[in-house]
Amino acid sequence: MACDDDNDFIRGIFCPHVAVLCSEKAQEMCRKNNLSFSDLLNPFARLTDVNFKDTNGGTINVPYLQIVFSNMNSQPLSITKERSRLHDSVNITTEPSNITVKIGGREITIPENTPWFTKWRTTFLQIQNVSDHEYTKHFLGCMIVISSSDEDKVSSLTQQVQQSILPNQNQSPKWFHTTILRYYVVLHESLNPDLSIANKIIETLQSTYGHSSCHLLRLNSCTSPKTELTEGIWDYLNNSFSLTDSIDPHDQSGEFENSLNSVDSSLIHPLSPQEYNKNLDGESKMDIQKVYGAYLDENDHNNIRDLTKHFVSRSLIPYIESQIQSLNESVTNKKGVSRSLLSATKRWFSTNKPTAAALPATVIYTNDSPELQTRRLADLYMILGAWSLAFPLYQAAKRDFSADNAWMLYSGAIEMAAICALMCPSVCDNRKAIEYANESVLTYLNTCRVPQFATRATILFCELFVSREMYGEAAKMFIQMTNEDSDLRSALLLEQAAYAFLKSQKPPMLRKYAFHMVLAGHRYSKATQRKQSLSCYQQAYQVFEDTHWTLAEDHIQTAIGRQATFLKHMKQASEAYSKLLARASSQPPDQQSTILRDYLNIKLEYAAEKNDSSIIDLALPLIDQKKIKILLNADSIITKEHSFDDDLLDPRWYKMEEDLITEARGIPPLIFKPTFAFYGSNDAIKQLLYVNELVQVQMTLSNPLNISLCIENLSLTYSFDKELNLVEPQVLDELLLAPSSTTQVILGLKTKSIGILTITGVQFSLLIPSIMSDDIVKRVINGWQRFEMLSSIQFNVQPQTSLLKVDFDGNQVNTLIGEMNIIRLTLENAGTIPLHKIYVSTSIEDSFFSESNHSCKNKKIRSLLIQMPPNSKKSVEFCFNSPDTETFSLDLLFYYESQIETKKQDYRLCRASWFMTAKPCVRLSASALLANQNSETLNLKTIVHNLYKGNEVEQVKLKQVFLYSPEWTLSKKIYPQGSIKDLDQQQSCHLFLQACRTNKSGISKINFDNEQFPQTDMCEKFVSITKSLSKEIKMPKFDRHKVQTEVLKCIDLVLAILWQVIIKDHSNQLRIICGIHRVSLTKLNLSVAWPELGCLDVSKNISKPIGRLKIFGPDRNIHPYDGTPLPNDATGLLESPMNRLINIAFSHPSTVSHSFNDKKMCIVSVLIILKNCVEHKIEVKIDTNTASCSKPDVDDQHFCWIGVINPKPFFLPVSATRTIRLHAAVASQGCYKMTAKLDILARPYPPAQHAFLSQINSSSSLLVIKDPKSEITS
Amino acid sequence: MHLQILQVYFSDMALCVAVVSKENAPKYVTSLNPEDELQIQYEIHSSIDFVEEKLKTGKKDMRDLYLGLLYSTEDHKIYGYVTNTKVKFFVVIDSSNLLLRDNEIRFMFRKLHTAYTDLMCNPFYIPGDYITSENFNKVARGILTGNS
């Protein structure tokens, strides 16, 4: 992440380096403080406002100068060690705090900073080798430190020093220049008051080396060590590993003695025991929090500060100035003098670009070649922070190196040029700086193949880019440096790239951020940095969450789960896996089964961690919390398969319940609150819970995976305030959830004692999918899932009361229309208290109980007047006739009360509901006609039709015919006589029955065959209840012509036919079905059918084409009384009983031969017989002049009534017959309809409210007139 | 030699074709090699950033729905196209595939757009659903395999 003080960061890297050489005694003095001398100096080596003189004598101000002191003989680390250092550097103990950024409507939580990256970067830069191609890290000088107790050795020591710091190009330490700056420091213990020795030494040194390069430093003023750190001066040591070695007592590389043969000691094999010991010591030390600077007080700090100030101002700056001077001279002197003609021409004519195939350098530079001197000078400016002075020098050096194909030097120079340009934007524009930066990284990487320098360049540039808000460039550069070399580096850089994308302002690249986070996570995991990896994936998931990119989401969640598992973050891991499993996904089944296995194993591990291995909260299978339903008394629903059907909550049940209460109590309830059959988990539950009654919970389990889930021992979990074993849960042994399926499961439990019960959830054993398909050992995990809403409800369990249990038997769901169904119900009082007042409400009125049929006010309610003591049983039969609808539901609602006196009238309910179908099989249609002459006989025209279409039924057998009427009884006459044949499919049979008037009301019947039908009683009952069911025929409005009811009730009879079919089941079993069809006849001459004609032929209605559009004319029927239009099919409705007051018959010869040649007119006498059909006196009027016949279908031009054509109205008493003679005159031969010009009107007498109405003539009487002569002629 | 090039050309036109809805949810993804799909999906998802950037900054010619090369990684090049209703089409081709030029890519998108329009005209397709249309699939697979 960006450092705010990026300039400090760059300055901290490019600064003067000074070597430190300590005598053993001096070293010891420092070690008292747990420090080396260089460590001691470094915090105080920051100077402000240092001035130095330029070549022109101008003064240049360096506002901020840091000098880095390091041990002269510190050895470069071995590669393995380097790697482990870098690896360790990423492990930081303190987590950065998180911040939330809002981008594109999404809130992303990211760490505020990335200390692991900063630390890695610092470590990386610290341990980097000093290279020959640049001089920024070369030591400018050496500080020689001796102790005041080294008095006698001073001369020998200084001599040794002179030898040891001879510049040697090929070995470390590397010196900036052959003339090395030397500076002598004498350490003196402050507590030793004897300064004479120290003074003596310093005087000796000053006399030899001059005042400016010698200093006396008094240290360790504290008498006793400080135990706690008060200042933060030494904190930097805790943050870095680099200095642990230098304090290591075994590695006294800073001492003179060792320094002489340091080359030897560095040659120890890294795997030798000594090295191993070192490591061990180093590790053991790291564990202890070291106290640094324990003997140093404020005074000492000031002394050190004075030392560094003295060193810089008196020794270092003058040295640098002289260096600048001499380098500048050599650069300017040799400028323009080309080393060779060849390179000069090349410089002009070729555009050298570094390529992957590095050309060998044409020139090998000597140490003081002008190109290197240029570079040196530039580096000097660089370490002093004089960017603008350094830049042109780097550019010049770059050109030279490029011309000579010295790519390493070239990329170093261009890298520095880019840094200068970025640090000091005035020297060149940004674009060029970026170009330089890219060039340098690419050259390092591809041409020179030195990834560590490329990495360094990347780190430096990106830092600069980020601080200058050039995020795009930073990201690009970060990504460029990610390769296969180092996973850790790639991961860190990818992560930084991701942050750069996120920070990018125009616009923020949220998705690129996520993508690179995923990549970084992947690389981290490869570098075994699990914590970082997890954090990366989690950050990436924030972007992918809920975007439907399921493939990516799955990948991230799997990675999170895996990393969390490795880190033992079991909760997190299980959450990640739960997310992965709890939704449908496109992962292949074997992948899912792996995920599931991992998830379950994690769950087991997690539980083991918490020492709670009994039951584990699992995410699978999914339970739809909203669909949990609870039934408090399982016996209150008889039809178990529908116990949780939503149909049971239909409002019709409330109506039924209310009716039952009204019936049972005699008065409607004041406040009626319906009882729910069952409750959803959100409902407020009002019903009570009793001991020993089964409570059932229905839940929906779904399996979103593409593999099946095996569940065993599924049962409800509960809490009970009494002993837990007083509750008996039901256990479902095995359940297999198919891939992506949903199953409904009903589980129950019973309580054995009163108390407070809460149903908390469901427990089960989930089979862990085995890796091998033939794994014999079954591993299960005991899972648990909570019912969210239900678990908050407390049930107060009441003592047992009366309980009606109803069992049923013998109900066929698929029936035929008109079928007589019998359900045998067994009632049992399973409670402890007697019950009584059983009322049953049913949806089908056409039904009765075989037992005590006590009539109720409400047609739909039957009462069973039985009392049931506890444990008594009673069986009743419920009979009903299937209605003429294709599907219907048969609902039974039982109402009963406990026979215990309570203030509150408590009742309990019991429900049954069947969804049934009825197929058409038989149609019965009948009409009643009065026999012509005899008022005492009634002809019943009956048609039975076999409607069945299908394979199961072959024949319909007609068994019996019933007539139920108060006045009529069936005579034994039946046409056609003899046995009635069975009806095949689509056959119909016309029967002609005759009924006689009788006085005693009752049921008369005729058997078609000799068999006696066993259930005649039942049939008779069905017949007898028919009348009450018959639908009130809806009368058209006769407001102006009110009809007296007694006139209407001319006949009132029920005709019923008993039939039998034999059906073959799917299992080829024969089933005998008996059915009864009944029609209620209340009008003469009107054909009544059941099932009604239209109602079954739905298909015909649909296929009927739409009739032509009628706009004009009275093409439709208009109601004769009020003029309202009638539907086309409703002509029948016009017929009222008032049109059927009298029966009309014509009597005349059917054929008359007449010769019109002989006589122009043929006169035929016609007798009209009128009979009163109603039990009322009737006034009759005959009108022959009517033109009411709308359709002149017959030739009536040559036909008229003659004689007394309009007789006076006359009265016709009850059951009387009267004959009237009329004469018809016909003028030509033909066929004539006698009824044509005749209108017979009638009205009941007294005529108070009635007008004359024309009577319907059921027969059209035809008269044929023949002329035999004309026949011959024609 | 010519034949060989042609074969390469026709056997491997694009690696992946994707349709992304207005809300940036994937509506259709089909790829030649299922094992690459995760990587490609990540890349397409990242490319949405570029599409949004391009839409935000405004194109020169609003009538041109073709967005050009959006994103180029080591292995893939991702081209984009956005309809007037902000439905995005992506075509991913192999980075080493130098035979496909801008014009060919444009042609692919045009075909894809036509197929998408046809799909939208289907009254049985509910806009916003994942695309399962056989016809669309045929066109998309055709772009992948090159024999359309």
CSV table of N, CA, C and O in Angstrom, one decimal, chain A residues 482 501 506-516 518-519 537 543-544 547-553 555-556, chain B residues 18 20 23-27 29 37-39 41-50 52-53 56 71 73-74:
chain,number,residue,atom,x,y,z
A,482,THR,N,4.6,-10.7,-11.8
A,482,THR,CA,4.2,-12.0,-11.3
A,482,THR,C,4.5,-13.0,-12.3
A,482,THR,O,4.1,-13.0,-13.4
A,501,PHE,N,-6.2,-1.5,-8.4
A,501,PHE,CA,-7.4,-1.5,-9.2
A,501,PHE,C,-8.6,-0.9,-8.5
A,501,PHE,O,-9.4,-0.1,-9.0
A,506,LYS,N,-10.8,6.3,-12.0
A,506,LYS,CA,-11.7,6.5,-13.2
A,506,LYS,C,-11.7,5.3,-14.0
A,506,LYS,O,-10.9,5.1,-14.9
A,507,PRO,N,-12.7,4.4,-13.9
A,507,PRO,CA,-13.5,4.2,-12.7
A,507,PRO,C,-12.8,3.2,-11.8
A,507,PRO,O,-11.9,2.5,-12.3
A,508,PRO,N,-13.3,2.9,-10.6
A,508,PRO,CA,-12.7,1.9,-9.8
A,508,PRO,C,-13.0,0.5,-10.5
A,508,PRO,O,-14.1,0.2,-10.9
A,509,MET,N,-12.0,-0.3,-10.6
A,509,MET,CA,-12.1,-1.5,-11.3
A,509,MET,C,-12.4,-2.6,-10.3
A,509,MET,O,-11.5,-3.4,-9.9
A,510,LEU,N,-13.6,-2.7,-9.9
A,510,LEU,CA,-14.1,-3.6,-8.9
A,510,LEU,C,-13.8,-5.0,-9.2
A,510,LEU,O,-13.3,-5.8,-8.4
A,511,ARG,N,-14.2,-5.4,-10.4
A,511,ARG,CA,-14.1,-6.8,-10.8
A,511,ARG,C,-12.7,-7.2,-11.1
A,511,ARG,O,-12.3,-8.3,-10.8
A,512,LYS,N,-11.9,-6.3,-11.6
A,512,LYS,CA,-10.5,-6.6,-11.7
A,512,LYS,C,-9.8,-6.8,-10.4
A,512,LYS,O,-9.0,-7.7,-10.2
A,513,TYR,N,-10.3,-6.0,-9.4
A,513,TYR,CA,-9.8,-6.1,-8.1
A,513,TYR,C,-10.1,-7.6,-7.6
A,513,TYR,O,-9.2,-8.3,-7.1
A,514,ALA,N,-11.3,-8.0,-7.8
A,514,ALA,CA,-11.8,-9.3,-7.3
A,514,ALA,C,-10.9,-10.4,-8.0
A,514,ALA,O,-10.5,-11.3,-7.4
A,515,PHE,N,-10.8,-10.2,-9.3
A,515,PHE,CA,-10.1,-11.2,-10.1
A,515,PHE,C,-8.7,-11.4,-9.6
A,515,PHE,O,-8.2,-12.5,-9.4
A,516,HIS,N,-8.0,-10.3,-9.4
A,516,HIS,CA,-6.6,-10.3,-8.9
A,516,HIS,C,-6.5,-10.8,-7.5
A,516,HIS,O,-5.5,-11.4,-7.1
A,518,VAL,N,-8.4,-13.1,-6.3
A,518,VAL,CA,-8.5,-14.5,-6.4
A,518,VAL,C,-7.2,-15.1,-6.9
A,518,VAL,O,-6.7,-16.1,-6.3
A,519,LEU,N,-6.6,-14.4,-7.8
A,519,LEU,CA,-5.2,-14.9,-8.3
A,519,LEU,C,-4.2,-14.8,-7.1
A,519,LEU,O,-3.4,-15.8,-6.9
A,537,TYR,N,-9.3,-14.4,-0.7
A,537,TYR,CA,-10.5,-15.0,-1.2
A,537,TYR,C,-11.8,-14.4,-0.6
A,537,TYR,O,-12.8,-14.1,-1.3
A,543,VAL,N,-17.2,-9.2,-3.9
A,543,VAL,CA,-17.6,-8.7,-5.2
A,543,VAL,C,-18.5,-9.7,-5.9
A,543,VAL,O,-19.4,-9.4,-6.6
A,544,PHE,N,-18.2,-11.0,-5.7
A,544,PHE,CA,-18.9,-12.0,-6.5
A,544,PHE,C,-20.2,-12.4,-5.8
A,544,PHE,O,-21.1,-13.1,-6.4
A,547,THR,N,-24.0,-12.3,-7.5
A,547,THR,CA,-23.9,-11.8,-8.9
A,547,THR,C,-24.3,-12.9,-9.9
A,547,THR,O,-24.3,-12.6,-11.1
A,548,HIS,N,-24.6,-14.0,-9.4
A,548,HIS,CA,-25.0,-15.2,-10.3
A,548,HIS,C,-23.8,-15.8,-11.1
A,548,HIS,O,-24.0,-16.6,-11.9
A,549,TRP,N,-22.6,-15.3,-10.8
A,549,TRP,CA,-21.5,-16.0,-11.4
A,549,TRP,C,-21.1,-17.2,-10.6
A,549,TRP,O,-20.2,-17.2,-9.8
A,550,THR,N,-21.9,-18.2,-10.7
A,550,THR,CA,-21.9,-19.3,-9.7
A,550,THR,C,-20.6,-20.1,-9.8
A,550,THR,O,-20.1,-20.5,-8.8
A,551,LEU,N,-20.1,-20.2,-11.0
A,551,LEU,CA,-18.9,-21.0,-11.2
A,551,LEU,C,-17.7,-20.3,-10.4
A,551,LEU,O,-17.0,-21.0,-9.6
A,552,ALA,N,-17.6,-19.0,-10.5
A,552,ALA,CA,-16.6,-18.3,-9.8
A,552,ALA,C,-16.9,-18.4,-8.3
A,552,ALA,O,-16.0,-18.6,-7.4
A,553,GLU,N,-18.2,-18.2,-7.9
A,553,GLU,CA,-18.6,-18.2,-6.5
A,553,GLU,C,-18.2,-19.5,-5.9
A,553,GLU,O,-17.7,-19.6,-4.8
A,555,HIS,N,-16.0,-21.6,-6.8
A,555,HIS,CA,-14.5,-21.7,-6.7
A,555,HIS,C,-14.0,-21.0,-5.5
A,555,HIS,O,-13.2,-21.5,-4.7
A,556,ILE,N,-14.5,-19.8,-5.3
A,556,ILE,CA,-14.0,-19.0,-4.1
A,556,ILE,C,-14.5,-19.6,-2.8
A,556,ILE,O,-13.7,-19.8,-1.9
B,18,ALA,N,-20.1,-15.4,-24.4
B,18,ALA,CA,-20.9,-15.2,-23.2
B,18,ALA,C,-21.9,-14.0,-23.4
B,18,ALA,O,-21.6,-13.1,-24.2
B,20,VAL,N,-24.1,-11.4,-21.1
B,20,VAL,CA,-24.2,-10.9,-19.7
B,20,VAL,C,-25.3,-9.8,-19.7
B,20,VAL,O,-25.4,-9.0,-20.5
B,23,GLU,N,-27.7,-6.3,-15.6
B,23,GLU,CA,-27.3,-6.3,-14.2
B,23,GLU,C,-26.0,-7.0,-14.0
B,23,GLU,O,-25.6,-7.3,-12.9
B,24,ASN,N,-25.3,-7.3,-15.1
B,24,ASN,CA,-24.0,-8.0,-15.1
B,24,ASN,C,-24.1,-9.4,-14.5
B,24,ASN,O,-23.1,-9.9,-14.0
B,25,ALA,N,-25.2,-10.0,-14.6
B,25,ALA,CA,-25.3,-11.4,-14.3
B,25,ALA,C,-25.1,-12.2,-15.5
B,25,ALA,O,-25.6,-11.8,-16.6
B,26,PRO,N,-24.4,-13.4,-15.5
B,26,PRO,CA,-24.3,-14.1,-16.7
B,26,PRO,C,-25.6,-14.7,-17.1
B,26,PRO,O,-26.3,-15.3,-16.3
B,27,LYS,N,-25.9,-14.6,-18.4
B,27,LYS,CA,-27.1,-15.2,-18.9
B,27,LYS,C,-26.8,-16.4,-19.9
B,27,LYS,O,-27.7,-17.2,-20.1
B,29,VAL,N,-23.3,-18.7,-21.1
B,29,VAL,CA,-21.8,-18.9,-21.3
B,29,VAL,C,-21.6,-20.3,-21.9
B,29,VAL,O,-22.1,-21.3,-21.5
B,37,GLU,N,-13.1,-23.0,-18.3
B,37,GLU,CA,-14.3,-22.1,-18.2
B,37,GLU,C,-14.1,-21.2,-17.0
B,37,GLU,O,-14.5,-20.1,-17.0
B,38,LEU,N,-13.6,-21.8,-15.9
B,38,LEU,CA,-13.5,-20.9,-14.7
B,38,LEU,C,-12.7,-19.7,-14.9
B,38,LEU,O,-13.0,-18.6,-14.6
B,39,GLN,N,-11.5,-20.0,-15.5
B,39,GLN,CA,-10.6,-18.9,-15.8
B,39,GLN,C,-11.2,-17.9,-16.7
B,39,GLN,O,-11.1,-16.7,-16.4
B,41,GLN,N,-14.3,-17.3,-17.2
B,41,GLN,CA,-15.4,-16.6,-16.6
B,41,GLN,C,-14.9,-15.5,-15.7
B,41,GLN,O,-15.4,-14.4,-15.6
B,42,TYR,N,-13.8,-15.8,-15.0
B,42,TYR,CA,-13.2,-14.7,-14.2
B,42,TYR,C,-12.7,-13.6,-15.1
B,42,TYR,O,-12.9,-12.4,-14.7
B,43,GLU,N,-12.2,-13.9,-16.2
B,43,GLU,CA,-11.7,-12.9,-17.1
B,43,GLU,C,-12.8,-12.1,-17.7
B,43,GLU,O,-12.8,-10.8,-17.8
B,44,ILE,N,-13.9,-12.8,-18.0
B,44,ILE,CA,-15.1,-12.0,-18.6
B,44,ILE,C,-15.6,-11.1,-17.5
B,44,ILE,O,-16.0,-10.0,-17.8
B,45,HIS,N,-15.7,-11.7,-16.3
B,45,HIS,CA,-16.2,-10.9,-15.2
B,45,HIS,C,-15.4,-9.6,-15.0
B,45,HIS,O,-15.9,-8.5,-14.8
B,46,SER,N,-14.1,-9.8,-15.1
B,46,SER,CA,-13.2,-8.6,-15.0
B,46,SER,C,-13.4,-7.6,-16.2
B,46,SER,O,-13.3,-6.4,-16.0
B,47,SER,N,-13.7,-8.2,-17.3
B,47,SER,CA,-13.9,-7.3,-18.5
B,47,SER,C,-15.1,-6.4,-18.4
B,47,SER,O,-15.1,-5.4,-19.0
B,48,ILE,N,-16.0,-6.8,-17.5
B,48,ILE,CA,-17.2,-5.9,-17.3
B,48,ILE,C,-16.7,-4.6,-16.9
B,48,ILE,O,-17.3,-3.5,-17.2
B,49,ASP,N,-15.7,-4.5,-16.1
B,49,ASP,CA,-15.1,-3.3,-15.6
B,49,ASP,C,-14.8,-2.4,-16.8
B,49,ASP,O,-15.1,-1.2,-16.8
B,50,PHE,N,-14.2,-3.0,-17.8
B,50,PHE,CA,-13.8,-2.2,-19.0
B,50,PHE,C,-15.0,-1.7,-19.8
B,50,PHE,O,-15.0,-0.6,-20.3
B,52,GLU,N,-17.9,-1.1,-18.5
B,52,GLU,CA,-18.5,0.0,-17.8
B,52,GLU,C,-17.7,1.3,-18.0
B,52,GLU,O,-18.3,2.3,-18.1
B,53,GLU,N,-16.4,1.1,-18.0
B,53,GLU,CA,-15.6,2.3,-18.2
B,53,GLU,C,-15.8,2.9,-19.5
B,53,GLU,O,-16.0,4.1,-19.7
B,56,LYS,N,-19.2,4.6,-19.6
B,56,LYS,CA,-19.2,5.8,-18.8
B,56,LYS,C,-18.5,6.9,-19.6
B,56,LYS,O,-19.0,8.0,-19.6
B,71,TYR,N,-9.7,-6.8,-23.1
B,71,TYR,CA,-8.8,-7.3,-22.1
B,71,TYR,C,-8.0,-8.4,-22.7
B,71,TYR,O,-8.5,-9.2,-23.5
B,73,THR,N,-5.1,-11.2,-21.8
B,73,THR,CA,-4.2,-11.8,-20.8
B,73,THR,C,-3.2,-12.7,-21.6
B,73,THR,O,-3.1,-12.6,-22.8
B,74,GLU,N,-2.4,-13.4,-20.8
B,74,GLU,CA,-1.4,-14.3,-21.4
B,74,GLU,C,-2.0,-15.2,-22.4
B,74,GLU,O,-1.5,-15.5,-23.5
